[in-house]
Amino acid sequence: HTQQLTLNNSHSTTHTHTHTQQNTHTYTHIHTPCILRNLPMTSAFRKPFAYLLLGFFLAVVLPASAVHAQRFAIVPNAGGTVTDGTFNQFAYEGALRAASAVGGTVLVRESTSDAEYVPIIEELVASDVDCIVTVGFLLADVTAQQSALFPEQLFAIVDVSYNPELQNVAGVVFREDQAGYLTGVIAGLVSESKVVACIGGPEFIPPIPKYCNGFREGVKSTCKECSFLVEYVNDFFDDALGQSVAQRFMALGADVIQSAAGPTGSAAVLTFTRAGLWGFGVDQDEWVSTYGSGSEASSRFLLGSAVKRVDVAVESILLEVAADAFLPGTRLFDAAINGIGVAPCHDSCEFYTEEVVTREADAFARLQDGVTATGIDGGNGALTFYTRPSDDQWFEMLAIGLRPSARSGHSFTGFPDGVALLFGGTTSGNLITNSLYAYDYAAQTWTLLTPSGAPTPRTRHTAVAVGERYLAVFGGDLSGDATLTDELWVYDRAENAWQSRSSAGGPAARQQHAAAYLDGRMYVYGGQLSNFAVTGDLWAIDVDASSGSVSSWQQIRPELDGAVIEARRQHSAAAAAGRIFFFGGELASTEISDELIIYDPADQTMVVFEKGSSPAPLERRDASLASNENGLYLFGGIGVAAGQLFNDVWEFNAVQLSWQQRVPATAVEPTGRGLHSATLAYDHNLNRTRLLVYGGQDLVERSRQVWQFSIPDLVITYQEYIDCGARETFLAPAGSLPSFDFSAGIFAIEYQCDGNVDCDNVYDEGFNCSPSTSGVYVAFAVLAFCGVLMLIGFAVHLILHWSHPVYVHASRWFVLLSLFGSLLGYGCIFTFFGQPTDAQCIVQIWFLPLSFTVMLAPLLAKTFRVVYIMRKVKTFRLAKITNIELLGWVCGLLLINIIICSIWTGVSTPQAQLSLESEKELLPKYHLKCNSDHNEVFIWLSLGYAIAMLVAGLILAFLARNVSSAFNESKWISFAIYNFCFIGAVIIPIMILLDNDQAARLILQSIAIFVAVTGFVLLLCVPKIMAVWNNETASGFFTSATRVRATTTGTTTSATPRNQPSKLETTEDSENPLDKVVSAIFDGDEA
């Protein structure tokens, strides 16, 4: 306890008692009378001043003294204390700072077993603490349970987050990957062996991989050549296990270790430092906790600890509680808010050179500013390197495990499961090796394999993947002085064993050749022989993907088709799209080539790709060529000029046969190089292909780097072709077939400029097309457009004279319906334009019949109503047919057509099929037409229904011939039907005769539809427009010479002169009763 006593001349006394660990008490005593007594003022002012001072006391001092004192509680993990140098102590220190800031107190409740957690929390809740802080993931379950039981109590927990979030709990988590990144930066700078390691606890606990993966990324940032080792263990409290892991790491050459495995990891770090190697602690300052504040002799090799600033986190949350601003949920503490860091170097500061201090400080600043990203998933700690490079970006990889040495002349061969095998090559000191490494792209790990029966060391050989299990290796240089071999070796991944598959009669010993694997065969082409001669021979051998067995070698002498292909060495090979591709190399004439040679095993032809004026790679040798199903990817190589090394990436579309350079979107990229090797790996996380490049030789040295280049999906466009022999169309990748193949009878659709396919005269299609058909399209399109304008004009006229007797008597709504049918009729013309498609064929069988029915059905229904009503009038019987009833008849006629078309579409769907145009001509032609199995049956069924409606129309017109034309359009209906019948009688037979003449049929169909529709519209609308123009009623226009005369004694009618009105007729200026009857009939009311 400490006590402070302050006395002044006003006799004001303040006593402060502080318990350094748990309690803080403040007492304030103010003696007001002493102040008043000593004031130098008159008695007249003392009383008001006393009242003023009393008011101040009541308003300020008393409320201030009544402010609630905050009470916080810390619950360490079982067995922990607030002085043990771990999270427990950090949490306590943060709580003390928060309590000091708000004048609060901190309670500590330590325990020796997990069973004490619940009673401790219940006691703290009963004592009315403001916030309970539990420390560590071991208290995660009990904190969740108790927070549910006491929803009004606030909790905070260190190193735990909940999903879903708890409403009264703040979880505190950290960016362990950032802390590990900082220690990794230091490790990469101090490591002398260039091998660093990390021991982690169970990998499923997110902070563990976050520490180790962050450490690895930090190492990579300062030590490109470093190898990285990692091992995860399942026990936090096994010192012997930690020591064993450390010894394995040391045996592999590691001289720096990072711990992330609790006491097990601390034992591993101690093993390293006691051996004079460097180590890093984790979570808290292990110089205090593990090394006894320096009492351990090897503490000088503890370079620091990757720490979580638990004190900062706890202080922050408790200040929120005191300010009544507590928010539940997960709080992430990172470098930006000083939530992570590196503990002081203490006894190891001698190893912190100026470069180490500067680089670590710079890395921390870049993490704070967000300039540097660790590439680690902040949730589960997994590497997210595959999300970092987008398309066309380079990214250097640092895999886990002992990295292979720098080398050139090796092979790097990828397999479908994402594993690539690195074999042989020339290493430092021109040492030739036969070492075999497995690189797992998904796990980012290197594994040194020790197979049985390994072949002798070799370089400048070739290797291909055989299925998912085998690696086939041929040829190579065994000594570096042209001691060449013709051996064929097969490595079995499942058995981890090599087997020699050499056989007599094969290709001569060679190096600097190229090889590829396609459809069960390994192809070997070119290279340099033992006598230094350059060869251009092509060999193949079957290698079974299921057993690894081989057949005998076979020399292939491809058909060159007049091409001159020079022998070569130092070229590259890959297989794609069913063919083998060879690029570049040094020719026998010593020239460097930029040729892309294509070998097609199907017909055993070999050609040189004609690149034309399109962009393509420059001449080079010793480049790498990797491939997937349809694409080739070329990287690097040695150019013509001295010292010219390439680092460009080219993509070749093996389907459409075109080059495209992939321009990197990043400034970071590998240096130019040759004698490297590359393969493709498929990223299943993002469904992307990655180009992986290993090793090689630049102007200075050999490389041991692994570079990844992210490749966008290969875009393949498709083109439609016609096979005249099969009489069908099909899609094929554009460029994969010639635009026309006379012998095969296959042509691209684009060569059908007149709608026909001439399989024996391509020049009629591709180069000498007549524009007549396109002219027909334009002509009828213009005519149809004019017809549509005419329809619009008639419709506008009807609407403007909507109440005129002419349109009233003509059932105006049905006139509009007929006009709509005419509009569909004009649209039918366009359904026959162009080369027919399946969709177009279906539209044709619906459009034409329905438009005809919509035109004719309203006229038939109206005429039937006239006949029916007039027959009732003759017998003086009341008749009533409304427009709604009439519309029902129209819909009934339309429904029959819909049923026919539906059955047609469902039972015998028309499709665009190739049809022989003429068998009699010397050069037969084919064209596409709409057809189906029962097409003719449905055509005649639909045509028969149309004829039935025309016959019905003629009958109704005949029956209505004697009905007054005042409300009878039978004459014009008859003319319209005659028009239809004439066109059908003339055109249909001609169409049958010209069934295979595409152009003639198109012209006749368009003429027939246009004339039929236009004639119908003119006969329907022109008489009505003339009547309105003459300002006469329907009765006056259609009976220009006479009027109807009705008597009161019978039904006889007679003609009466215009100037002698009948008994029912009035004068011109009076109302005509007959107009009422006519209006009533055609408005659908009654007669």
PDB file of N, CA and C in Angstrom, residues 20 531 964 1020:
ATOM      1  N   THR A  20      -1.452  -2.401  -5.108  1.00  0.00           N
ATOM      2  CA  THR A  20      -0.726  -2.462  -6.384  1.00  0.00           C
ATOM      3  C   THR A  20      -1.247  -3.562  -7.284  1.00  0.00           C
ATOM      4  N   ASN A 531      28.613 -38.465 -81.999  1.00  0.00           N
ATOM      5  CA  ASN A 531      29.625 -37.905 -82.893  1.00  0.00           C
ATOM      6  C   ASN A 531      29.424 -36.412 -83.140  1.00  0.00           C
ATOM      7  N   SER A 964     -79.127  -7.036 -97.797  1.00  0.00           N
ATOM      8  CA  SER A 964     -78.785  -5.651 -98.114  1.00  0.00           C
ATOM      9  C   SER A 964     -77.297  -5.400 -97.830  1.00  0.00           C
ATOM     10  N   LEU A1020     -60.582  -5.217 -97.811  1.00  0.00           N
ATOM     11  CA  LEU A1020     -61.236  -5.020 -96.515  1.00  0.00           C
ATOM     12  C   LEU A1020     -61.398  -3.546 -96.178  1.00  0.00           C
TER      13      LEU A1020
END
